[in-house]
PDB file of C-alpha atoms in Angstrom:
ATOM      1  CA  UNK A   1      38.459  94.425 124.307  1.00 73.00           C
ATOM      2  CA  UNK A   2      40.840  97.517 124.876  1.00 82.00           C
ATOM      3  CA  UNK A   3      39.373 100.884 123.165  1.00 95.00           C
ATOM      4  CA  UNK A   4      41.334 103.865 122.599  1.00 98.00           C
ATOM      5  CA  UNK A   5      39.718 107.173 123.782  1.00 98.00           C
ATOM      6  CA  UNK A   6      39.669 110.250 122.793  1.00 98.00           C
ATOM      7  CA  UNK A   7      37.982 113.782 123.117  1.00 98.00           C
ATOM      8  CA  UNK A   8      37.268 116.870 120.557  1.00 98.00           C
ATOM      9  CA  UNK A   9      39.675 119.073 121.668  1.00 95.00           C
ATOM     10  CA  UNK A  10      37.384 122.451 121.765  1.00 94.00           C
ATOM     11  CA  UNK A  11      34.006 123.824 122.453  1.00 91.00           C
ATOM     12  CA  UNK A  12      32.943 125.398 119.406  1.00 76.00           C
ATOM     13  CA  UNK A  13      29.518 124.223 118.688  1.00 70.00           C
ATOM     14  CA  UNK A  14      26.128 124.522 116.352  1.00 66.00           C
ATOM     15  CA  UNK A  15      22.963 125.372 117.954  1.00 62.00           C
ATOM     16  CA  UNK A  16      19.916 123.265 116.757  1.00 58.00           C
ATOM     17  CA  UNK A  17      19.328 125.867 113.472  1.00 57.00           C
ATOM     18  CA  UNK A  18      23.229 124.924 113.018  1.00 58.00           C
ATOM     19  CA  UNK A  19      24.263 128.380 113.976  1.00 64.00           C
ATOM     20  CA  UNK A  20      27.506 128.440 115.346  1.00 68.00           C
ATOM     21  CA  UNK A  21      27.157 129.299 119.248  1.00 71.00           C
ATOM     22  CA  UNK A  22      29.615 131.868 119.655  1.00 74.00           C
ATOM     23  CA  UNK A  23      31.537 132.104 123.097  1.00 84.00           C
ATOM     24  CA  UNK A  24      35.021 133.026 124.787  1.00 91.00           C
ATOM     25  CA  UNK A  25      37.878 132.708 122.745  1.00 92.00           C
ATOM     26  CA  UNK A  26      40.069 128.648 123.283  1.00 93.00           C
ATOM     27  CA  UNK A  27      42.741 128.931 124.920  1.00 96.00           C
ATOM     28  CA  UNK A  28      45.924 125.940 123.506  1.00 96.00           C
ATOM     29  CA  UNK A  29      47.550 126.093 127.009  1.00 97.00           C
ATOM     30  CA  UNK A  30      44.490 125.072 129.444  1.00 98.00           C
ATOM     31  CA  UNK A  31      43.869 122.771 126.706  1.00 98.00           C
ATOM     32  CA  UNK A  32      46.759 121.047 126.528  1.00 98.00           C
ATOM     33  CA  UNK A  33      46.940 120.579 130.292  1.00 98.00           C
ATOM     34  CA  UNK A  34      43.661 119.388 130.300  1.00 98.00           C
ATOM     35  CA  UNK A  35      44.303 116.500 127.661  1.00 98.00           C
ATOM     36  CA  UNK A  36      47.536 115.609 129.777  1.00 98.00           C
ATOM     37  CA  UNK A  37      45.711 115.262 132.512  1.00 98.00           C
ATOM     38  CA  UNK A  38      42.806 113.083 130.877  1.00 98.00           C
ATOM     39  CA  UNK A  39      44.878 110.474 129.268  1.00 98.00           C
ATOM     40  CA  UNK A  40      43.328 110.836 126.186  1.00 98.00           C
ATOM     41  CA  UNK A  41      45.125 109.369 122.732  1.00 98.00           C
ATOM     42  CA  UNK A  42      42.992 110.844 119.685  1.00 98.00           C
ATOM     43  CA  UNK A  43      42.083 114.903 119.601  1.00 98.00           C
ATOM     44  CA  UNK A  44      39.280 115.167 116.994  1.00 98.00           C
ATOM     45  CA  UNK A  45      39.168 118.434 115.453  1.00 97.00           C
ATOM     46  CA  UNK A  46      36.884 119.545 112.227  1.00 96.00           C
ATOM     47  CA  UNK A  47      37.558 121.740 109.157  1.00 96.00           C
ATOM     48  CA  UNK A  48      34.453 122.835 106.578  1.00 93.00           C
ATOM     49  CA  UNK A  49      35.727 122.959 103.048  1.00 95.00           C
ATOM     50  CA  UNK A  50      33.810 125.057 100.822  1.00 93.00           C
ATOM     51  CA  UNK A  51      35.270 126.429  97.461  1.00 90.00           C
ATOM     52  CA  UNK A  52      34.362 129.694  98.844  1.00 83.00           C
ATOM     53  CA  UNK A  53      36.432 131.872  99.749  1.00 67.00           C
ATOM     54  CA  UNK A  54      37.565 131.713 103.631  1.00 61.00           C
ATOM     55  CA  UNK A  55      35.715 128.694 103.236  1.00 63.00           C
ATOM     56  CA  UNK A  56      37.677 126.592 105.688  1.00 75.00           C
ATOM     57  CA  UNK A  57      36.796 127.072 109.417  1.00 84.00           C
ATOM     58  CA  UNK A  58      38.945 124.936 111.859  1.00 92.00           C
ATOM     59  CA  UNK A  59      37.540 123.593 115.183  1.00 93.00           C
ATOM     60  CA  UNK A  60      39.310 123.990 117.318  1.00 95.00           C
ATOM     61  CA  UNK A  61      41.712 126.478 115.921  1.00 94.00           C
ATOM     62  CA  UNK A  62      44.852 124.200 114.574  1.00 96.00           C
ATOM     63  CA  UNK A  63      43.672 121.125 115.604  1.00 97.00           C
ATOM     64  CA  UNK A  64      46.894 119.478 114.438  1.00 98.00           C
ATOM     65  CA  UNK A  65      48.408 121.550 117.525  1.00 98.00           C
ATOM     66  CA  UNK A  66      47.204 119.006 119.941  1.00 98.00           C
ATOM     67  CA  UNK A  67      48.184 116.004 118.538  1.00 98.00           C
ATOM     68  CA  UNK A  68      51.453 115.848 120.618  1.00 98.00           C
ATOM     69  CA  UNK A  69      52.676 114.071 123.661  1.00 98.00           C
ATOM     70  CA  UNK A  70      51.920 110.818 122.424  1.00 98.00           C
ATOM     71  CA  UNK A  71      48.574 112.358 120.974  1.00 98.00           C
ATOM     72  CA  UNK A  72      47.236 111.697 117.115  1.00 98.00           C
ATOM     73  CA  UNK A  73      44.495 113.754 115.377  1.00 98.00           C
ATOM     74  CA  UNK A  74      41.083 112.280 114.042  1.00 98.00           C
ATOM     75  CA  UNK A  75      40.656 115.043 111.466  1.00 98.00           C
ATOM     76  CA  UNK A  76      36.897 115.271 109.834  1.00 98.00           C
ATOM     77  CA  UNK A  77      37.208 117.300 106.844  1.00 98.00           C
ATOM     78  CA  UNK A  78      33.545 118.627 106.805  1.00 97.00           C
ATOM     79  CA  UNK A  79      31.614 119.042 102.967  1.00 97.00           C
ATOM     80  CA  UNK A  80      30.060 122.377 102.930  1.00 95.00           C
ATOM     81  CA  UNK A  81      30.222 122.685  99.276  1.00 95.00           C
ATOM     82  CA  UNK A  82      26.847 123.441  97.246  1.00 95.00           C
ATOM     83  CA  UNK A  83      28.184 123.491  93.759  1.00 96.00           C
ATOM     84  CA  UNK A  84      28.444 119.670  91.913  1.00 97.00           C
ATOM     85  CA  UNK A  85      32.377 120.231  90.864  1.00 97.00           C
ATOM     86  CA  UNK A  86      34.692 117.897  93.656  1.00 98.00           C
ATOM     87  CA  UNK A  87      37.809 118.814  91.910  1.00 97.00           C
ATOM     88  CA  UNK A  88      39.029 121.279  94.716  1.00 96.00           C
ATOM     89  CA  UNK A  89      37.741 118.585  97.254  1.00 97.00           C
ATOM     90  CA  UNK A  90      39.709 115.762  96.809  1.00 98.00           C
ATOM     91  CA  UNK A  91      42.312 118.315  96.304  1.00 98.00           C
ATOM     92  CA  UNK A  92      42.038 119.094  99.779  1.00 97.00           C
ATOM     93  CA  UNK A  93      41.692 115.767 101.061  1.00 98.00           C
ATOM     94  CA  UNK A  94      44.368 115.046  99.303  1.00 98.00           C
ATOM     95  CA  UNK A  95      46.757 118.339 100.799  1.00 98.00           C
ATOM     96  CA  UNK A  96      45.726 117.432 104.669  1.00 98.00           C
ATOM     97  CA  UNK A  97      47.339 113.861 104.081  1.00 98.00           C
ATOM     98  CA  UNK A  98      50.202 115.559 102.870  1.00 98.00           C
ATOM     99  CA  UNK A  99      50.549 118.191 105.385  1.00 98.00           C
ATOM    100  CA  UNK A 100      49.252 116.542 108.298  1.00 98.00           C
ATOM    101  CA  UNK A 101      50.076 113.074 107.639  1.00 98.00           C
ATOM    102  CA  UNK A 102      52.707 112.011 110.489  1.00 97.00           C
ATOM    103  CA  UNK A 103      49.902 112.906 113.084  1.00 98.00           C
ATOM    104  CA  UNK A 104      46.732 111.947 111.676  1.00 98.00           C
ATOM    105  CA  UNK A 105      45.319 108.461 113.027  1.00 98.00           C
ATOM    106  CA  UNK A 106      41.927 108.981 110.885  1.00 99.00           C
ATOM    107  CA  UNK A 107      40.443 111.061 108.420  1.00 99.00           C
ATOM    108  CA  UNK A 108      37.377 111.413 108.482  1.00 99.00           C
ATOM    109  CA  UNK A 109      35.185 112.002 105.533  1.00 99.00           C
ATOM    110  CA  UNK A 110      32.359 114.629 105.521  1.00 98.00           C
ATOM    111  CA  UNK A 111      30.472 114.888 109.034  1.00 98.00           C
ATOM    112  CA  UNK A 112      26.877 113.112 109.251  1.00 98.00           C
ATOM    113  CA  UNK A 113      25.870 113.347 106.171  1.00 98.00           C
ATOM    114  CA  UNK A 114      22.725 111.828 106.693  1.00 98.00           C
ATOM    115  CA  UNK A 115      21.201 114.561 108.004  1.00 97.00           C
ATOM    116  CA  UNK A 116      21.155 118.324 107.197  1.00 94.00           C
ATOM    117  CA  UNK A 117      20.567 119.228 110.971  1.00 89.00           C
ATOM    118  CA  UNK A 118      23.127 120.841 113.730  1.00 86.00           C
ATOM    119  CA  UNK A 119      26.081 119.568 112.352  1.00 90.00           C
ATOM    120  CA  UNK A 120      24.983 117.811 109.713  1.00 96.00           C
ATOM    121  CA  UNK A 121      26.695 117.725 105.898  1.00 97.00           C
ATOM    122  CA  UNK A 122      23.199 116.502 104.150  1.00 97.00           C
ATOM    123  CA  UNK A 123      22.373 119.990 103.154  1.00 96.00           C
ATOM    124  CA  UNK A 124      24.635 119.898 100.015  1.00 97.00           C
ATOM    125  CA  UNK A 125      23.457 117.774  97.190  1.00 97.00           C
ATOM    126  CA  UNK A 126      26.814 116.141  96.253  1.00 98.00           C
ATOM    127  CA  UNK A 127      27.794 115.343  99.789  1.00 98.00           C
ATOM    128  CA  UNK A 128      26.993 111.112  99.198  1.00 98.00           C
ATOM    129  CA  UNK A 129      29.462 111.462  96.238  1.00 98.00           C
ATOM    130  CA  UNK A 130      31.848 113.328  97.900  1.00 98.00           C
ATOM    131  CA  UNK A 131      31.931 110.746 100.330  1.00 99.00           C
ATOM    132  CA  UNK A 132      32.460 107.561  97.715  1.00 98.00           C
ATOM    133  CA  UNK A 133      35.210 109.731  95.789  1.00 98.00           C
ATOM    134  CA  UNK A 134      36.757 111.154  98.795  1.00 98.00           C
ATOM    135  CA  UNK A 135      37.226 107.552 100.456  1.00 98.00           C
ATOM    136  CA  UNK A 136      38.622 106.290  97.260  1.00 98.00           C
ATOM    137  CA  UNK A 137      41.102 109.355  97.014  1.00 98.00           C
ATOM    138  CA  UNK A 138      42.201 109.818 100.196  1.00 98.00           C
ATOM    139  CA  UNK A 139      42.636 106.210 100.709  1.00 98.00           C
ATOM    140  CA  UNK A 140      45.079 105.889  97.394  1.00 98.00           C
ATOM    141  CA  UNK A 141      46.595 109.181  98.383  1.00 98.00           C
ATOM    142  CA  UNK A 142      47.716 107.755 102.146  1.00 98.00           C
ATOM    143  CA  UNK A 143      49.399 104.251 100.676  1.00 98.00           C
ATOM    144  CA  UNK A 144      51.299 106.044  98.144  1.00 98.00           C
ATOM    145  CA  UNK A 145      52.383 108.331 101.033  1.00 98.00           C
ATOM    146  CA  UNK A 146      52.911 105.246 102.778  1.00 98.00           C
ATOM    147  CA  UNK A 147      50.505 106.598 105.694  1.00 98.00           C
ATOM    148  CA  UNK A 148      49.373 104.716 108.451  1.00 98.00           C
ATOM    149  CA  UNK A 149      45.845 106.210 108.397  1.00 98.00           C
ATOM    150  CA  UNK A 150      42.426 105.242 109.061  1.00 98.00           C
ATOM    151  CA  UNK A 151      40.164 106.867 106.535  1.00 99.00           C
ATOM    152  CA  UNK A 152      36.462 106.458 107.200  1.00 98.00           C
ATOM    153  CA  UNK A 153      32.672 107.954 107.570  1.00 98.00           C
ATOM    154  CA  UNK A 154      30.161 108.522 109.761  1.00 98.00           C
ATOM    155  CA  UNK A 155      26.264 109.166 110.591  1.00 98.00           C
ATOM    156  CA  UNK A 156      23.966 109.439 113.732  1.00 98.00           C
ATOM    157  CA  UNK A 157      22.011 106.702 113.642  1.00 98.00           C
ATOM    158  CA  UNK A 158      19.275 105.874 111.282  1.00 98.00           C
ATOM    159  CA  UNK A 159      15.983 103.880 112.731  1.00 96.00           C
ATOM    160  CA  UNK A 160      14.753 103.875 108.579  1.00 94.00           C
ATOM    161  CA  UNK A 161      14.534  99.687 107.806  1.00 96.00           C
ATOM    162  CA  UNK A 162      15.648 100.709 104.511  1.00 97.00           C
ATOM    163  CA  UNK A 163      18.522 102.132 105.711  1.00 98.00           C
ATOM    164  CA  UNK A 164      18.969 104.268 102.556  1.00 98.00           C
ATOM    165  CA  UNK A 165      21.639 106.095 103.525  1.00 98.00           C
ATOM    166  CA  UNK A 166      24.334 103.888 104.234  1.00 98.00           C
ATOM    167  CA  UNK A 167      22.577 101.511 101.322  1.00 98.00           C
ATOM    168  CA  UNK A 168      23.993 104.494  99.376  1.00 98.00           C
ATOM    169  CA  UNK A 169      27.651 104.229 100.157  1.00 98.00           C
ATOM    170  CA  UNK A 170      27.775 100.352  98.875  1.00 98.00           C
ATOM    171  CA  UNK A 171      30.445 101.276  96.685  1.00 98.00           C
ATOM    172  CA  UNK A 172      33.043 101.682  99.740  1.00 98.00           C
ATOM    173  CA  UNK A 173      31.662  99.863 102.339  1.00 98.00           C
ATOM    174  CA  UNK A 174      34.333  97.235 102.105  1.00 98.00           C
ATOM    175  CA  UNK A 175      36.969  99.893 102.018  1.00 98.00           C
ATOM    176  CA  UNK A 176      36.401 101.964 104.754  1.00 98.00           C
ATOM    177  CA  UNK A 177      38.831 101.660 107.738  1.00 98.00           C
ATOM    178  CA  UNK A 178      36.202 102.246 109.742  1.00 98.00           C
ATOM    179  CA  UNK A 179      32.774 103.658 110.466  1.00 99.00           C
ATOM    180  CA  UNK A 180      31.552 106.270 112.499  1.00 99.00           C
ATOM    181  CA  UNK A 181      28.553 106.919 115.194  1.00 99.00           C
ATOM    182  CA  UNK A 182      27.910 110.191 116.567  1.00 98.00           C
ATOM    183  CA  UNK A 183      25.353 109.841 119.065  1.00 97.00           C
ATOM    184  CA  UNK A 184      23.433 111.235 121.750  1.00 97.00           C
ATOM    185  CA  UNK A 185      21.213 109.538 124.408  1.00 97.00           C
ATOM    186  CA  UNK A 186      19.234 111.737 126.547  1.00 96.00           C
ATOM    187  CA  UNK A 187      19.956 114.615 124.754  1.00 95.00           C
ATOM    188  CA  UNK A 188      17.107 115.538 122.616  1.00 90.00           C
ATOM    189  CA  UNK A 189      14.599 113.473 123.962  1.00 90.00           C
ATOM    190  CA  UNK A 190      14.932 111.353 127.804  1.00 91.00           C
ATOM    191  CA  UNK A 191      15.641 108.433 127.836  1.00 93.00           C
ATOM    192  CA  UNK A 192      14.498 105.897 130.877  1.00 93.00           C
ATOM    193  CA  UNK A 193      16.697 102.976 130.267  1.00 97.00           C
ATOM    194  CA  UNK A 194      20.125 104.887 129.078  1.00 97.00           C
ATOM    195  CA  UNK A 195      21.835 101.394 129.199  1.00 98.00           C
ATOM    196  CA  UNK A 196      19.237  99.409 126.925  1.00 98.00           C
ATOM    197  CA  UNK A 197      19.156 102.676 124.442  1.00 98.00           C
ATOM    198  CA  UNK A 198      22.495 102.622 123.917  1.00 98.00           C
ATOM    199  CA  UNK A 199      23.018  98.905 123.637  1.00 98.00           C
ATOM    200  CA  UNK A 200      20.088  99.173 120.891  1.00 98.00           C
ATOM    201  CA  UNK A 201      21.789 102.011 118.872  1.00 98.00           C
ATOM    202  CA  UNK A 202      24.966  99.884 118.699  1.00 98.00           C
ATOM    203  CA  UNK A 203      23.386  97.079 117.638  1.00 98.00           C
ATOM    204  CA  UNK A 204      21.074  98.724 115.177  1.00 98.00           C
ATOM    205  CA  UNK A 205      24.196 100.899 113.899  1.00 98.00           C
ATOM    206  CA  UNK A 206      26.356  97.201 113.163  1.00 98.00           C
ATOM    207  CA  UNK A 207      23.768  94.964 111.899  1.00 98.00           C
ATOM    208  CA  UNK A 208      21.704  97.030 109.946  1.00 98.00           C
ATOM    209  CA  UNK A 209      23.199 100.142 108.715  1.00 98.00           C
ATOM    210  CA  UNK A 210      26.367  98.929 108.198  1.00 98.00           C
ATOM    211  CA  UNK A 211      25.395  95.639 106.603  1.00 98.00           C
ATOM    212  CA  UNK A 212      23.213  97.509 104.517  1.00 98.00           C
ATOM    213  CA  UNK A 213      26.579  99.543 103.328  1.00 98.00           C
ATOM    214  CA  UNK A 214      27.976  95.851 103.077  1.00 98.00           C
ATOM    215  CA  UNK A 215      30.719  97.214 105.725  1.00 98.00           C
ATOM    216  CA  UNK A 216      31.964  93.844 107.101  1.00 98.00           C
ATOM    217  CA  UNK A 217      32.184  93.058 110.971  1.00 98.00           C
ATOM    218  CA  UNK A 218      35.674  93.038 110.644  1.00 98.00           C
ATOM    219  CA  UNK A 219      35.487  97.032 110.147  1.00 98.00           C
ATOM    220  CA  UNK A 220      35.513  98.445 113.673  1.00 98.00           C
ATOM    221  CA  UNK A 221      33.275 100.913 114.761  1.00 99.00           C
ATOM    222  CA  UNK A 222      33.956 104.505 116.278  1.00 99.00           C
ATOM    223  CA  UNK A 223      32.101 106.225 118.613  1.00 99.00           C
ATOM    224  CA  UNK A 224      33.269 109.181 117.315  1.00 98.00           C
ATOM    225  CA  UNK A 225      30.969 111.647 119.151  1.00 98.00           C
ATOM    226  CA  UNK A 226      29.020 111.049 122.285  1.00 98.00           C
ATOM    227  CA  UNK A 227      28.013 113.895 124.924  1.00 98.00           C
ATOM    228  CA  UNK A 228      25.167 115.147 128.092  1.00 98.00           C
ATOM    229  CA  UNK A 229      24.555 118.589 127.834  1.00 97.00           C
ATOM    230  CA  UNK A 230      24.217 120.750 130.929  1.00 97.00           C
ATOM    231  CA  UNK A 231      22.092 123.749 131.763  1.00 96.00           C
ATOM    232  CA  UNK A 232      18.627 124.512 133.068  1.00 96.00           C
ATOM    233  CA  UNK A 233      17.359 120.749 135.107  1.00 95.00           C
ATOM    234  CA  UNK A 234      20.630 119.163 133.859  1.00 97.00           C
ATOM    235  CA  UNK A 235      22.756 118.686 136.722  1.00 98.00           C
ATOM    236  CA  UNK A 236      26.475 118.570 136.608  1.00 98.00           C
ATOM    237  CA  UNK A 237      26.572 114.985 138.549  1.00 98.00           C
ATOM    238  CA  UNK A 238      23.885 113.783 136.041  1.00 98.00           C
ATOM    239  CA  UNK A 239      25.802 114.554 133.145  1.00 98.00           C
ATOM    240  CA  UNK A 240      28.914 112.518 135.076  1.00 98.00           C
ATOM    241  CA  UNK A 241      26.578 109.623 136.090  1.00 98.00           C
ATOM    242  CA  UNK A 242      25.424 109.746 132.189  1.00 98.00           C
ATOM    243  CA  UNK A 243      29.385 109.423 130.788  1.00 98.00           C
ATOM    244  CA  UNK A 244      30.198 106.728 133.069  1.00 98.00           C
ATOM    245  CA  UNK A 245      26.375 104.667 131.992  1.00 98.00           C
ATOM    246  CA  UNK A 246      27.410 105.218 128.253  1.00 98.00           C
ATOM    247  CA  UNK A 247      31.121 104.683 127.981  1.00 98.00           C
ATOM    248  CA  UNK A 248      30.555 101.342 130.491  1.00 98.00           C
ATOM    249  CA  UNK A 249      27.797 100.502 128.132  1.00 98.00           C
ATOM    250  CA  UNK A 250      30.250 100.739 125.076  1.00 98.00           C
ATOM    251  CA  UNK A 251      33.104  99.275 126.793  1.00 98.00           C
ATOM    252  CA  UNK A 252      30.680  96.545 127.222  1.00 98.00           C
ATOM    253  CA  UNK A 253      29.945  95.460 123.666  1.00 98.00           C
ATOM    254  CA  UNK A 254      33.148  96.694 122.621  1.00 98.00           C
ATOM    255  CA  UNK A 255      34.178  92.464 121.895  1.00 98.00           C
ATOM    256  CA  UNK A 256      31.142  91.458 120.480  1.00 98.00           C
ATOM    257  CA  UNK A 257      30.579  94.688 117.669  1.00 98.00           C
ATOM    258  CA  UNK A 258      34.138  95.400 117.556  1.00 98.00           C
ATOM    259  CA  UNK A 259      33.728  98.844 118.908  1.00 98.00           C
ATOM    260  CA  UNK A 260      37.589  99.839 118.694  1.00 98.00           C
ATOM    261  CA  UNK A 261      37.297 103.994 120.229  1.00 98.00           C
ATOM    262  CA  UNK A 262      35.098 106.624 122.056  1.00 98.00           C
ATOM    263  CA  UNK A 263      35.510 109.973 121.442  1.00 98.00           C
ATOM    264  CA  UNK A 264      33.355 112.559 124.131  1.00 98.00           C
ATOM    265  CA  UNK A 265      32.377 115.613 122.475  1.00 98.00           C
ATOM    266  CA  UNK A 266      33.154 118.039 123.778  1.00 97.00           C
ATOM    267  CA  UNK A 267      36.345 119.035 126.650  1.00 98.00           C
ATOM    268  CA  UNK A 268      34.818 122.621 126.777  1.00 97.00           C
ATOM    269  CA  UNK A 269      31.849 124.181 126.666  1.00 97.00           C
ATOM    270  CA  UNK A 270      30.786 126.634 124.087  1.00 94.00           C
ATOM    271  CA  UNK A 271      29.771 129.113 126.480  1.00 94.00           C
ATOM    272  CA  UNK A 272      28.832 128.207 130.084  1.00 96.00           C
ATOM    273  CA  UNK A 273      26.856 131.439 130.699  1.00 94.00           C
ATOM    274  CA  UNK A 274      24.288 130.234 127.531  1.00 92.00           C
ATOM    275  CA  UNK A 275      21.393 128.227 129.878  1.00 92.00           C
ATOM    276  CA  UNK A 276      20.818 125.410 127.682  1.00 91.00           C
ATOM    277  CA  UNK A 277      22.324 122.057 126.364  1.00 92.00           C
ATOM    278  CA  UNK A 278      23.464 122.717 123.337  1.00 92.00           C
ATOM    279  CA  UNK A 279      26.137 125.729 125.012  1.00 93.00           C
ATOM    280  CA  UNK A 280      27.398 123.240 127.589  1.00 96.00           C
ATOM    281  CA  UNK A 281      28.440 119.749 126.261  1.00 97.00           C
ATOM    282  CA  UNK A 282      31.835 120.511 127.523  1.00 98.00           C
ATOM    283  CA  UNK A 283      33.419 118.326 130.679  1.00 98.00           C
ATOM    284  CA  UNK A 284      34.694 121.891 131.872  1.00 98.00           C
ATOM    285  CA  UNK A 285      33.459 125.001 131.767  1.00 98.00           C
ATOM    286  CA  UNK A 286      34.157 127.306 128.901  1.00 96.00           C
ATOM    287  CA  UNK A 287      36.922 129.207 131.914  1.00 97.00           C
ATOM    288  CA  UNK A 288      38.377 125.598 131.824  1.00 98.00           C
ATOM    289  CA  UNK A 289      37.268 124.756 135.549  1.00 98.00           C
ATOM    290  CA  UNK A 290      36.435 121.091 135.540  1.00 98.00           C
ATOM    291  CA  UNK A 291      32.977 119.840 136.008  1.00 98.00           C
ATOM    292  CA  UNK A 292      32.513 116.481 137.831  1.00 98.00           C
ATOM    293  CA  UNK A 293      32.405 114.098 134.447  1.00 98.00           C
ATOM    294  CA  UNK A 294      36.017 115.656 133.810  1.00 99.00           C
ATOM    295  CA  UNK A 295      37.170 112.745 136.376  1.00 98.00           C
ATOM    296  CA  UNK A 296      34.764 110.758 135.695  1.00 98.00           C
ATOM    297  CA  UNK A 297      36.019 110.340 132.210  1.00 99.00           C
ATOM    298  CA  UNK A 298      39.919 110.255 133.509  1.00 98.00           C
ATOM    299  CA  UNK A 299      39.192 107.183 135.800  1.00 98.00           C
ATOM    300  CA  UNK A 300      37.655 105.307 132.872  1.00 98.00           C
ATOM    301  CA  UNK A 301      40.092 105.918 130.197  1.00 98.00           C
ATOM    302  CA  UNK A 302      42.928 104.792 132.839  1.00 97.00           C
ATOM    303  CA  UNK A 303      40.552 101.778 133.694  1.00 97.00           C
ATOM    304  CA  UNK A 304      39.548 100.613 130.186  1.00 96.00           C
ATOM    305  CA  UNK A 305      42.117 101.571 127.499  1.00 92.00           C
TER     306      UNK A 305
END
């Protein structure tokens, strides 16, 4: 089965208290020469709504700026709203199919809200109704705008047999487009068979979250984040031996769960002069000098999409 790939465009990060990890300014030229270069199809960039005021913070900045050259956008519209009132969200849901529409391959509602960790959209209490009414929205609002968009969801994965999460989103499990894994083996805790974790995950994520959601196995899934950290006893060529072990390992299983993208998180690191993982998920530095998984990830997208 042929995937399409893509990469999040930037290098902007949370740390594990989900601080942002602050770090050089991005830079749209490098960028742009880097995703040439890679072959890539998707960018994913992320916005936060809030009803607050300055509320929306873009990652990278414009994110809709690098969905050119034959390049669309996988736009996740993070929900980092406390208050219980969605008007203004579907309002913006709504706005970023209008405006953004002619790139956009997916939309991506809220950002793992299963957890209220780094990254994580659990944290505010309307989030798993925000999802259901922000699905239902945004997918109304792209076929009267005659869109050809993917709207969907995500989570990391879930080892809970009761799976309550995605039990939760019942309601529009038969109407996402698709659905979501951000994942990360090795990362927080080694793994000694990278191959059989991942093959687990993937298996886990189709036949038990997502049946629990009742999200058919005609709904594809997307990797839609995977990275390796460098930094202190993380080697550069590990992290490219780890890229090449997971994306083979997805590629693999990619007929038999209908695994239809991979997206690597991230093309740049936060900031390479921070000594630990979380600073340096990039496949180049954060002065855009390519590490060793930078090719690594080139050879395989021209090999497998």
């Amino acid at each position: 089965m042929t995937m399409t790939f893509g990469i999040y465009a930037g290098g902007l990060g949370a740390d594990v208290d989900g601080s942002v990890i602050p770090g050089p300014p991005e830079d749209p030229g490098p960028t742009a020469e880097l995703l040439d270069e890679l072959g890539v199809r998707v960018v994913r960039g992320y916005l936060q709504y809030s009803d607050a005021e300055g509320g929306h913070i873009e990652a990278p900045p414009r994110p809709w700026q690098h969905a050119v050259n034959g390049r669309k956008l996988d736009l996740v519209v993070c929900f980092r709203e406390p208050g219980a009132d969605l008007t203004g969200w579907i309002d913006f849901l709504r706005t970023m199919l209008r405006t953004h529409g002619d790139c956009l391959a997916t939309l991506q509602v809220a950002e793992e809200a299963n957890h209220d960790g780094p990254g994580g959209d659990a944290g505010f209490p309307a989030v798993r109704r925000a999802i259901v009414e922000g699905v239902l929205a945004a997918r109304a609002e792209a076929d009267r705008l005659g869109l050809d968009v993917g709207i969907g969801c995500n989570s990391t994965p879930i080892f809970d047999p009761a799976q309550e999460f995605w039990t939760s989103l019942k309601e529009i499990g038969p109407v996402i487009d698709y659905a979501g894994l951000d994942f990360f083996p090795d990362v927080f805790r080694p793994l000694a068979d990278i191959r059989g974790g991942v093959e687990g995950v993937l298996r886990g994520f189709r036949e038990q979250s997502l049946a629990a959601a009742g999200v058919p196995a005609t709904t594809p899934i997307h990797i839609t984040e995977h990275g390796w950290g460098t930094g202190p006893g993380r080697s550069l060529e590990r992290q490219a031996e780890v890229v090449e072990e997971v994306v083979r390992t997805v590629a693999s299983l990619a007929g038999s769960l209908n695994i239809a993208a991979y997206e690597h998180f991230a093309l740049r690191d936060g900031n390479s002069t921070v000594p630990r993982p979380m600073s340096q998920f990039g496949l180049v530095r954060s002065d855009y000098t390519p590490k060793p998984a930078f090719d690594v990830f080139r050879r395989l997208i021209a090999e497998l999409s």
